């Protein structure tokens, strides 16, 4: 055996030892909750836990031993000692300080805490807050995806994000051809409302929320899809959960709201526009035969609003409050919000910003109206100069005598103080339901507002 043969023999023996060791170590890392990808800050941090340790070495050796080219650190196309040297460089000063105080997978050095995102090495986020913008998606999840490889397309760690997967039916429903797929016009209407929200973001960033509706339009939004068949009715929970089980990537649980766009729910004569889980993650939009851009977009916002914690009166279930100017209010779900102070809808989609004064139904002040412009609350054709008592949280132009409930018109019999609610600043930001089914504490809200009503 000459020198070269001896060296080759020695090399093979060392490699064999490494492979043997690696196969033993491989079992040690099999159960580790590893990120799906290598750290973007340090290639040698193969476990992506922002520390360089035994587990990274074990994983490297595992790749090396099994011929996995993820160990090809020098990019030569084969595995050799140069890859080992290159891997070890990370441990000897070749990687930045990976200290990650808030454990959000973005190292402290990159979290520049100035609100300016330049790149992943200068993110503008807070090194002491793992969710800088407060939307319950961590900074690392927004930048790099979740630990099991779910990417959140176009997420902004400095501005609040909400994700909704939209699955829809199309075909013949009770003799009518309908396509209940949300389209770009619907999305743009919802997008505009959320982009102009008064919800605040850190570092003095512009107010507002990035709403992401995934209706299968591409550009990372690949989860929305058409559902099979054209059922006249979809039952909740049973059928809804069956469709969700097949069509919703389980990795999206806890990150995306899930919505089904169908004809009707629960009954073949149900004219309701949808329902939603209060404080949950599921909702339905059922346009029956009144599908339009405005009706659908407004109903998405209405049902999503229930998921975000709003009732039909904002903080309470009191519907038809003339001073609650929100798509959550049945009076504004389809016609849109009031912009000229006459309490009737004028088109735009919005949640309430909470700017209206309370109205005391025991002493209604018509000259004061709701925004300082007079309102003829009792529909008698004049602005009454003196206060009077009247039950006014009723549908259409109905009113009621205090203490008496006219059938089907007013939502309560009593005269009390009606309060506005600042929806945008009271969104219930929370990690979405991680259980497989609806949790017991999540209440269902049946929205029996008929989309054809505005044409009556
Ligand atoms: Zn509702």
JSON list of N, CA and C in Angstrom, two decimals, residues 390-454:
[
{"chain": "A", "resi": 390, "resn": "UNK", "atom": "N", "xyz": [-89.29, 56.95, 22.65]},
{"chain": "A", "resi": 390, "resn": "UNK", "atom": "CA", "xyz": [-89.70, 56.06, 21.56]},
{"chain": "A", "resi": 390, "resn": "UNK", "atom": "C", "xyz": [-88.67, 54.93, 21.43]},
{"chain": "A", "resi": 391, "resn": "UNK", "atom": "N", "xyz": [-89.21, 53.74, 21.17]},
{"chain": "A", "resi": 391, "resn": "UNK", "atom": "CA", "xyz": [-88.32, 52.59, 20.93]},
{"chain": "A", "resi": 391, "resn": "UNK", "atom": "C", "xyz": [-87.91, 52.61, 19.46]},
{"chain": "A", "resi": 392, "resn": "UNK", "atom": "N", "xyz": [-86.63, 52.90, 19.17]},
{"chain": "A", "resi": 392, "resn": "UNK", "atom": "CA", "xyz": [-86.23, 53.12, 17.77]},
{"chain": "A", "resi": 392, "resn": "UNK", "atom": "C", "xyz": [-85.25, 52.08, 17.23]},
{"chain": "A", "resi": 393, "resn": "UNK", "atom": "N", "xyz": [-84.80, 51.11, 18.04]},
{"chain": "A", "resi": 393, "resn": "UNK", "atom": "CA", "xyz": [-83.92, 50.11, 17.42]},
{"chain": "A", "resi": 393, "resn": "UNK", "atom": "C", "xyz": [-84.77, 48.98, 16.85]},
{"chain": "A", "resi": 394, "resn": "UNK", "atom": "N", "xyz": [-85.35, 49.32, 15.68]},
{"chain": "A", "resi": 394, "resn": "UNK", "atom": "CA", "xyz": [-86.29, 48.47, 14.96]},
{"chain": "A", "resi": 394, "resn": "UNK", "atom": "C", "xyz": [-85.88, 48.42, 13.49]},
{"chain": "A", "resi": 395, "resn": "UNK", "atom": "N", "xyz": [-86.34, 47.39, 12.76]},
{"chain": "A", "resi": 395, "resn": "UNK", "atom": "CA", "xyz": [-85.97, 47.29, 11.35]},
{"chain": "A", "resi": 395, "resn": "UNK", "atom": "C", "xyz": [-86.79, 48.29, 10.52]},
{"chain": "A", "resi": 396, "resn": "UNK", "atom": "N", "xyz": [-86.22, 48.67, 9.39]},
{"chain": "A", "resi": 396, "resn": "UNK", "atom": "CA", "xyz": [-86.89, 49.58, 8.47]},
{"chain": "A", "resi": 396, "resn": "UNK", "atom": "C", "xyz": [-87.30, 50.87, 9.16]},
{"chain": "A", "resi": 397, "resn": "UNK", "atom": "N", "xyz": [-88.53, 51.33, 8.91]},
{"chain": "A", "resi": 397, "resn": "UNK", "atom": "CA", "xyz": [-88.99, 52.58, 9.51]},
{"chain": "A", "resi": 397, "resn": "UNK", "atom": "C", "xyz": [-89.90, 52.33, 10.70]},
{"chain": "A", "resi": 398, "resn": "UNK", "atom": "N", "xyz": [-89.89, 51.05, 11.19]},
{"chain": "A", "resi": 398, "resn": "UNK", "atom": "CA", "xyz": [-90.72, 50.74, 12.36]},
{"chain": "A", "resi": 398, "resn": "UNK", "atom": "C", "xyz": [-90.20, 51.48, 13.58]},
{"chain": "A", "resi": 399, "resn": "UNK", "atom": "N", "xyz": [-91.12, 51.82, 14.47]},
{"chain": "A", "resi": 399, "resn": "UNK", "atom": "CA", "xyz": [-90.77, 52.29, 15.80]},
{"chain": "A", "resi": 399, "resn": "UNK", "atom": "C", "xyz": [-91.76, 51.65, 16.76]},
{"chain": "A", "resi": 400, "resn": "UNK", "atom": "N", "xyz": [-91.49, 51.76, 18.05]},
{"chain": "A", "resi": 400, "resn": "UNK", "atom": "CA", "xyz": [-92.39, 51.15, 19.02]},
{"chain": "A", "resi": 400, "resn": "UNK", "atom": "C", "xyz": [-92.58, 52.01, 20.25]},
{"chain": "A", "resi": 401, "resn": "UNK", "atom": "N", "xyz": [-93.73, 51.83, 20.88]},
{"chain": "A", "resi": 401, "resn": "UNK", "atom": "CA", "xyz": [-93.98, 52.50, 22.16]},
{"chain": "A", "resi": 401, "resn": "UNK", "atom": "C", "xyz": [-93.11, 51.82, 23.21]},
{"chain": "A", "resi": 402, "resn": "UNK", "atom": "N", "xyz": [-92.53, 52.61, 24.12]},
{"chain": "A", "resi": 402, "resn": "UNK", "atom": "CA", "xyz": [-91.67, 52.04, 25.16]},
{"chain": "A", "resi": 402, "resn": "UNK", "atom": "C", "xyz": [-92.46, 51.01, 25.97]},
{"chain": "A", "resi": 403, "resn": "UNK", "atom": "N", "xyz": [-91.89, 49.81, 26.10]},
{"chain": "A", "resi": 403, "resn": "UNK", "atom": "CA", "xyz": [-92.52, 48.76, 26.90]},
{"chain": "A", "resi": 403, "resn": "UNK", "atom": "C", "xyz": [-93.44, 47.86, 26.11]},
{"chain": "A", "resi": 404, "resn": "UNK", "atom": "N", "xyz": [-93.62, 48.14, 24.81]},
{"chain": "A", "resi": 404, "resn": "UNK", "atom": "CA", "xyz": [-94.51, 47.33, 24.00]},
{"chain": "A", "resi": 404, "resn": "UNK", "atom": "C", "xyz": [-93.75, 46.84, 22.76]},
{"chain": "A", "resi": 405, "resn": "UNK", "atom": "N", "xyz": [-93.82, 45.55, 22.47]},
{"chain": "A", "resi": 405, "resn": "UNK", "atom": "CA", "xyz": [-93.04, 44.98, 21.38]},
{"chain": "A", "resi": 405, "resn": "UNK", "atom": "C", "xyz": [-93.93, 44.69, 20.17]},
{"chain": "A", "resi": 406, "resn": "UNK", "atom": "N", "xyz": [-93.85, 45.51, 19.12]},
{"chain": "A", "resi": 406, "resn": "UNK", "atom": "CA", "xyz": [-94.62, 45.19, 17.92]},
{"chain": "A", "resi": 406, "resn": "UNK", "atom": "C", "xyz": [-94.07, 43.92, 17.29]},
{"chain": "A", "resi": 407, "resn": "UNK", "atom": "N", "xyz": [-94.89, 43.02, 16.82]},
{"chain": "A", "resi": 407, "resn": "UNK", "atom": "CA", "xyz": [-94.40, 41.74, 16.31]},
{"chain": "A", "resi": 407, "resn": "UNK", "atom": "C", "xyz": [-93.46, 41.92, 15.12]},
{"chain": "A", "resi": 408, "resn": "UNK", "atom": "N", "xyz": [-92.28, 41.31, 15.24]},
{"chain": "A", "resi": 408, "resn": "UNK", "atom": "CA", "xyz": [-91.34, 41.24, 14.12]},
{"chain": "A", "resi": 408, "resn": "UNK", "atom": "C", "xyz": [-90.69, 42.53, 13.70]},
{"chain": "A", "resi": 409, "resn": "UNK", "atom": "N", "xyz": [-90.81, 43.59, 14.45]},
{"chain": "A", "resi": 409, "resn": "UNK", "atom": "CA", "xyz": [-90.27, 44.86, 14.00]},
{"chain": "A", "resi": 409, "resn": "UNK", "atom": "C", "xyz": [-89.12, 45.36, 14.87]},
{"chain": "A", "resi": 410, "resn": "UNK", "atom": "N", "xyz": [-89.34, 45.45, 16.18]},
{"chain": "A", "resi": 410, "resn": "UNK", "atom": "CA", "xyz": [-88.31, 45.97, 17.07]},
{"chain": "A", "resi": 410, "resn": "UNK", "atom": "C", "xyz": [-87.64, 44.81, 17.79]},
{"chain": "A", "resi": 411, "resn": "UNK", "atom": "N", "xyz": [-86.33, 44.96, 18.05]},
{"chain": "A", "resi": 411, "resn": "UNK", "atom": "CA", "xyz": [-85.59, 43.84, 18.60]},
{"chain": "A", "resi": 411, "resn": "UNK", "atom": "C", "xyz": [-85.71, 43.74, 20.11]},
{"chain": "A", "resi": 412, "resn": "UNK", "atom": "N", "xyz": [-86.22, 44.78, 20.76]},
{"chain": "A", "resi": 412, "resn": "UNK", "atom": "CA", "xyz": [-86.53, 44.68, 22.18]},
{"chain": "A", "resi": 412, "resn": "UNK", "atom": "C", "xyz": [-87.70, 45.60, 22.48]},
{"chain": "A", "resi": 413, "resn": "UNK", "atom": "N", "xyz": [-88.34, 45.41, 23.64]},
{"chain": "A", "resi": 413, "resn": "UNK", "atom": "CA", "xyz": [-89.53, 46.19, 23.97]},
{"chain": "A", "resi": 413, "resn": "UNK", "atom": "C", "xyz": [-89.19, 47.44, 24.75]},
{"chain": "A", "resi": 414, "resn": "UNK", "atom": "N", "xyz": [-87.93, 47.54, 25.17]},
{"chain": "A", "resi": 414, "resn": "UNK", "atom": "CA", "xyz": [-87.62, 48.56, 26.17]},
{"chain": "A", "resi": 414, "resn": "UNK", "atom": "C", "xyz": [-86.95, 49.78, 25.56]},
{"chain": "A", "resi": 415, "resn": "UNK", "atom": "N", "xyz": [-87.15, 50.87, 26.26]},
{"chain": "A", "resi": 415, "resn": "UNK", "atom": "CA", "xyz": [-86.46, 52.09, 25.87]},
{"chain": "A", "resi": 415, "resn": "UNK", "atom": "C", "xyz": [-85.27, 52.28, 26.80]},
{"chain": "A", "resi": 416, "resn": "UNK", "atom": "N", "xyz": [-84.09, 52.35, 26.21]},
{"chain": "A", "resi": 416, "resn": "UNK", "atom": "CA", "xyz": [-82.89, 52.47, 27.02]},
{"chain": "A", "resi": 416, "resn": "UNK", "atom": "C", "xyz": [-81.86, 53.29, 26.25]},
{"chain": "A", "resi": 417, "resn": "UNK", "atom": "N", "xyz": [-80.66, 53.34, 26.77]},
{"chain": "A", "resi": 417, "resn": "UNK", "atom": "CA", "xyz": [-79.61, 54.13, 26.12]},
{"chain": "A", "resi": 417, "resn": "UNK", "atom": "C", "xyz": [-78.88, 53.24, 25.11]},
{"chain": "A", "resi": 418, "resn": "UNK", "atom": "N", "xyz": [-78.89, 53.67, 23.86]},
{"chain": "A", "resi": 418, "resn": "UNK", "atom": "CA", "xyz": [-78.22, 52.90, 22.79]},
{"chain": "A", "resi": 418, "resn": "UNK", "atom": "C", "xyz": [-76.81, 53.45, 22.60]},
{"chain": "A", "resi": 419, "resn": "UNK", "atom": "N", "xyz": [-75.83, 52.55, 22.68]},
{"chain": "A", "resi": 419, "resn": "UNK", "atom": "CA", "xyz": [-74.42, 52.97, 22.61]},
{"chain": "A", "resi": 419, "resn": "UNK", "atom": "C", "xyz": [-73.80, 52.52, 21.29]},
{"chain": "A", "resi": 420, "resn": "UNK", "atom": "N", "xyz": [-72.97, 53.38, 20.74]},
{"chain": "A", "resi": 420, "resn": "UNK", "atom": "CA", "xyz": [-72.12, 53.00, 19.61]},
{"chain": "A", "resi": 420, "resn": "UNK", "atom": "C", "xyz": [-71.01, 52.09, 20.14]},
{"chain": "A", "resi": 421, "resn": "UNK", "atom": "N", "xyz": [-70.22, 51.53, 19.27]},
{"chain": "A", "resi": 421, "resn": "UNK", "atom": "CA", "xyz": [-69.11, 50.65, 19.67]},
{"chain": "A", "resi": 421, "resn": "UNK", "atom": "C", "xyz": [-67.98, 50.83, 18.68]},
{"chain": "A", "resi": 422, "resn": "UNK", "atom": "N", "xyz": [-66.76, 51.00, 19.19]},
{"chain": "A", "resi": 422, "resn": "UNK", "atom": "CA", "xyz": [-65.59, 51.12, 18.31]},
{"chain": "A", "resi": 422, "resn": "UNK", "atom": "C", "xyz": [-65.12, 49.72, 17.94]},
{"chain": "A", "resi": 423, "resn": "UNK", "atom": "N", "xyz": [-65.64, 49.22, 16.81]},
{"chain": "A", "resi": 423, "resn": "UNK", "atom": "CA", "xyz": [-65.28, 47.86, 16.39]},
{"chain": "A", "resi": 423, "resn": "UNK", "atom": "C", "xyz": [-63.78, 47.72, 16.13]},
{"chain": "A", "resi": 424, "resn": "UNK", "atom": "N", "xyz": [-63.26, 48.64, 15.32]},
{"chain": "A", "resi": 424, "resn": "UNK", "atom": "CA", "xyz": [-61.87, 48.48, 14.83]},
{"chain": "A", "resi": 424, "resn": "UNK", "atom": "C", "xyz": [-60.85, 48.40, 15.96]},
{"chain": "A", "resi": 425, "resn": "UNK", "atom": "N", "xyz": [-61.12, 49.13, 17.05]},
{"chain": "A", "resi": 425, "resn": "UNK", "atom": "CA", "xyz": [-60.14, 49.09, 18.15]},
{"chain": "A", "resi": 425, "resn": "UNK", "atom": "C", "xyz": [-60.48, 48.02, 19.18]},
{"chain": "A", "resi": 426, "resn": "UNK", "atom": "N", "xyz": [-61.49, 47.22, 18.91]},
{"chain": "A", "resi": 426, "resn": "UNK", "atom": "CA", "xyz": [-61.86, 46.17, 19.87]},
{"chain": "A", "resi": 426, "resn": "UNK", "atom": "C", "xyz": [-61.92, 44.79, 19.23]},
{"chain": "A", "resi": 427, "resn": "UNK", "atom": "N", "xyz": [-61.19, 44.61, 18.14]},
{"chain": "A", "resi": 427, "resn": "UNK", "atom": "CA", "xyz": [-61.08, 43.27, 17.56]},
{"chain": "A", "resi": 427, "resn": "UNK", "atom": "C", "xyz": [-60.45, 42.35, 18.60]},
{"chain": "A", "resi": 428, "resn": "UNK", "atom": "N", "xyz": [-61.02, 41.17, 18.72]},
{"chain": "A", "resi": 428, "resn": "UNK", "atom": "CA", "xyz": [-60.48, 40.21, 19.69]},
{"chain": "A", "resi": 428, "resn": "UNK", "atom": "C", "xyz": [-59.32, 39.47, 19.01]},
{"chain": "A", "resi": 429, "resn": "UNK", "atom": "N", "xyz": [-58.12, 39.99, 19.22]},
{"chain": "A", "resi": 429, "resn": "UNK", "atom": "CA", "xyz": [-56.94, 39.33, 18.64]},
{"chain": "A", "resi": 429, "resn": "UNK", "atom": "C", "xyz": [-56.61, 38.13, 19.50]},
{"chain": "A", "resi": 430, "resn": "UNK", "atom": "N", "xyz": [-56.61, 36.98, 18.91]},
{"chain": "A", "resi": 430, "resn": "UNK", "atom": "CA", "xyz": [-56.37, 35.77, 19.68]},
{"chain": "A", "resi": 430, "resn": "UNK", "atom": "C", "xyz": [-55.91, 34.68, 18.73]},
{"chain": "A", "resi": 431, "resn": "UNK", "atom": "N", "xyz": [-55.16, 33.73, 19.27]},
{"chain": "A", "resi": 431, "resn": "UNK", "atom": "CA", "xyz": [-54.82, 32.57, 18.46]},
{"chain": "A", "resi": 431, "resn": "UNK", "atom": "C", "xyz": [-56.11, 31.83, 18.12]},
{"chain": "A", "resi": 432, "resn": "UNK", "atom": "N", "xyz": [-56.30, 31.52, 16.84]},
{"chain": "A", "resi": 432, "resn": "UNK", "atom": "CA", "xyz": [-57.53, 30.88, 16.42]},
{"chain": "A", "resi": 432, "resn": "UNK", "atom": "C", "xyz": [-57.63, 29.47, 16.98]},
{"chain": "A", "resi": 433, "resn": "UNK", "atom": "N", "xyz": [-58.84, 28.98, 16.99]},
{"chain": "A", "resi": 433, "resn": "UNK", "atom": "CA", "xyz": [-59.17, 27.66, 17.50]},
{"chain": "A", "resi": 433, "resn": "UNK", "atom": "C", "xyz": [-58.24, 26.59, 16.92]},
{"chain": "A", "resi": 434, "resn": "UNK", "atom": "N", "xyz": [-57.54, 25.87, 17.81]},
{"chain": "A", "resi": 434, "resn": "UNK", "atom": "CA", "xyz": [-56.63, 24.82, 17.36]},
{"chain": "A", "resi": 434, "resn": "UNK", "atom": "C", "xyz": [-57.25, 23.44, 17.45]},
{"chain": "A", "resi": 435, "resn": "UNK", "atom": "N", "xyz": [-58.46, 23.36, 18.02]},
{"chain": "A", "resi": 435, "resn": "UNK", "atom": "CA", "xyz": [-59.09, 22.05, 18.14]},
{"chain": "A", "resi": 435, "resn": "UNK", "atom": "C", "xyz": [-59.69, 21.64, 16.79]},
{"chain": "A", "resi": 436, "resn": "UNK", "atom": "N", "xyz": [-59.98, 20.37, 16.65]},
{"chain": "A", "resi": 436, "resn": "UNK", "atom": "CA", "xyz": [-60.47, 19.89, 15.37]},
{"chain": "A", "resi": 436, "resn": "UNK", "atom": "C", "xyz": [-61.92, 20.30, 15.12]},
{"chain": "A", "resi": 437, "resn": "UNK", "atom": "N", "xyz": [-62.68, 20.45, 16.18]},
{"chain": "A", "resi": 437, "resn": "UNK", "atom": "CA", "xyz": [-64.08, 20.85, 16.05]},
{"chain": "A", "resi": 437, "resn": "UNK", "atom": "C", "xyz": [-64.34, 22.10, 16.87]},
{"chain": "A", "resi": 438, "resn": "UNK", "atom": "N", "xyz": [-65.57, 22.60, 16.73]},
{"chain": "A", "resi": 438, "resn": "UNK", "atom": "CA", "xyz": [-65.95, 23.80, 17.46]},
{"chain": "A", "resi": 438, "resn": "UNK", "atom": "C", "xyz": [-65.83, 23.57, 18.96]},
{"chain": "A", "resi": 439, "resn": "UNK", "atom": "N", "xyz": [-65.16, 24.49, 19.64]},
{"chain": "A", "resi": 439, "resn": "UNK", "atom": "CA", "xyz": [-65.02, 24.38, 21.09]},
{"chain": "A", "resi": 439, "resn": "UNK", "atom": "C", "xyz": [-66.33, 24.75, 21.77]},
{"chain": "A", "resi": 440, "resn": "UNK", "atom": "N", "xyz": [-66.55, 24.15, 22.93]},
{"chain": "A", "resi": 440, "resn": "UNK", "atom": "CA", "xyz": [-67.81, 24.34, 23.64]},
{"chain": "A", "resi": 440, "resn": "UNK", "atom": "C", "xyz": [-68.09, 25.81, 23.95]},
{"chain": "A", "resi": 441, "resn": "UNK", "atom": "N", "xyz": [-67.04, 26.57, 24.25]},
{"chain": "A", "resi": 441, "resn": "UNK", "atom": "CA", "xyz": [-67.26, 27.95, 24.66]},
{"chain": "A", "resi": 441, "resn": "UNK", "atom": "C", "xyz": [-67.49, 28.89, 23.48]},
{"chain": "A", "resi": 442, "resn": "UNK", "atom": "N", "xyz": [-67.32, 28.38, 22.27]},
{"chain": "A", "resi": 442, "resn": "UNK", "atom": "CA", "xyz": [-67.55, 29.23, 21.10]},
{"chain": "A", "resi": 442, "resn": "UNK", "atom": "C", "xyz": [-69.03, 29.17, 20.71]},
{"chain": "A", "resi": 443, "resn": "UNK", "atom": "N", "xyz": [-69.63, 30.35, 20.70]},
{"chain": "A", "resi": 443, "resn": "UNK", "atom": "CA", "xyz": [-71.07, 30.46, 20.46]},
{"chain": "A", "resi": 443, "resn": "UNK", "atom": "C", "xyz": [-71.32, 30.62, 18.96]},
{"chain": "A", "resi": 444, "resn": "UNK", "atom": "N", "xyz": [-72.42, 30.05, 18.48]},
{"chain": "A", "resi": 444, "resn": "UNK", "atom": "CA", "xyz": [-72.79, 30.23, 17.07]},
{"chain": "A", "resi": 444, "resn": "UNK", "atom": "C", "xyz": [-73.75, 31.40, 16.95]},
{"chain": "A", "resi": 445, "resn": "UNK", "atom": "N", "xyz": [-73.58, 32.21, 15.92]},
{"chain": "A", "resi": 445, "resn": "UNK", "atom": "CA", "xyz": [-74.53, 33.30, 15.68]},
{"chain": "A", "resi": 445, "resn": "UNK", "atom": "C", "xyz": [-75.19, 33.08, 14.33]},
{"chain": "A", "resi": 446, "resn": "UNK", "atom": "N", "xyz": [-76.50, 32.92, 14.39]},
{"chain": "A", "resi": 446, "resn": "UNK", "atom": "CA", "xyz": [-77.32, 32.67, 13.22]},
{"chain": "A", "resi": 446, "resn": "UNK", "atom": "C", "xyz": [-77.77, 34.03, 12.70]},
{"chain": "A", "resi": 447, "resn": "UNK", "atom": "N", "xyz": [-77.27, 34.42, 11.53]},
{"chain": "A", "resi": 447, "resn": "UNK", "atom": "CA", "xyz": [-77.56, 35.77, 11.04]},
{"chain": "A", "resi": 447, "resn": "UNK", "atom": "C", "xyz": [-78.74, 35.72, 10.09]},
{"chain": "A", "resi": 448, "resn": "UNK", "atom": "N", "xyz": [-79.93, 35.94, 10.62]},
{"chain": "A", "resi": 448, "resn": "UNK", "atom": "CA", "xyz": [-81.15, 35.74, 9.83]},
{"chain": "A", "resi": 448, "resn": "UNK", "atom": "C", "xyz": [-81.53, 37.00, 9.05]},
{"chain": "A", "resi": 449, "resn": "UNK", "atom": "N", "xyz": [-80.50, 37.67, 8.53]},
{"chain": "A", "resi": 449, "resn": "UNK", "atom": "CA", "xyz": [-80.75, 38.87, 7.74]},
{"chain": "A", "resi": 449, "resn": "UNK", "atom": "C", "xyz": [-80.84, 38.45, 6.28]},
{"chain": "A", "resi": 450, "resn": "UNK", "atom": "N", "xyz": [-81.96, 38.72, 5.66]},
{"chain": "A", "resi": 450, "resn": "UNK", "atom": "CA", "xyz": [-82.23, 38.23, 4.32]},
{"chain": "A", "resi": 450, "resn": "UNK", "atom": "C", "xyz": [-81.62, 39.17, 3.29]},
{"chain": "A", "resi": 451, "resn": "UNK", "atom": "N", "xyz": [-80.71, 38.68, 2.41]},
{"chain": "A", "resi": 451, "resn": "UNK", "atom": "CA", "xyz": [-80.02, 39.59, 1.47]},
{"chain": "A", "resi": 451, "resn": "UNK", "atom": "C", "xyz": [-80.95, 40.25, 0.47]},
{"chain": "A", "resi": 452, "resn": "UNK", "atom": "N", "xyz": [-82.16, 39.68, 0.27]},
{"chain": "A", "resi": 452, "resn": "UNK", "atom": "CA", "xyz": [-83.09, 40.30, -0.66]},
{"chain": "A", "resi": 452, "resn": "UNK", "atom": "C", "xyz": [-83.83, 41.47, -0.07]},
{"chain": "A", "resi": 453, "resn": "UNK", "atom": "N", "xyz": [-83.62, 41.70, 1.24]},
{"chain": "A", "resi": 453, "resn": "UNK", "atom": "CA", "xyz": [-84.43, 42.69, 1.95]},
{"chain": "A", "resi": 453, "resn": "UNK", "atom": "C", "xyz": [-84.30, 44.09, 1.36]},
{"chain": "A", "resi": 454, "resn": "UNK", "atom": "N", "xyz": [-83.10, 44.43, 0.90]},
{"chain": "A", "resi": 454, "resn": "UNK", "atom": "CA", "xyz": [-82.92, 45.80, 0.42]},
{"chain": "A", "resi": 454, "resn": "UNK", "atom": "C", "xyz": [-83.69, 46.07, -0.86]}
]
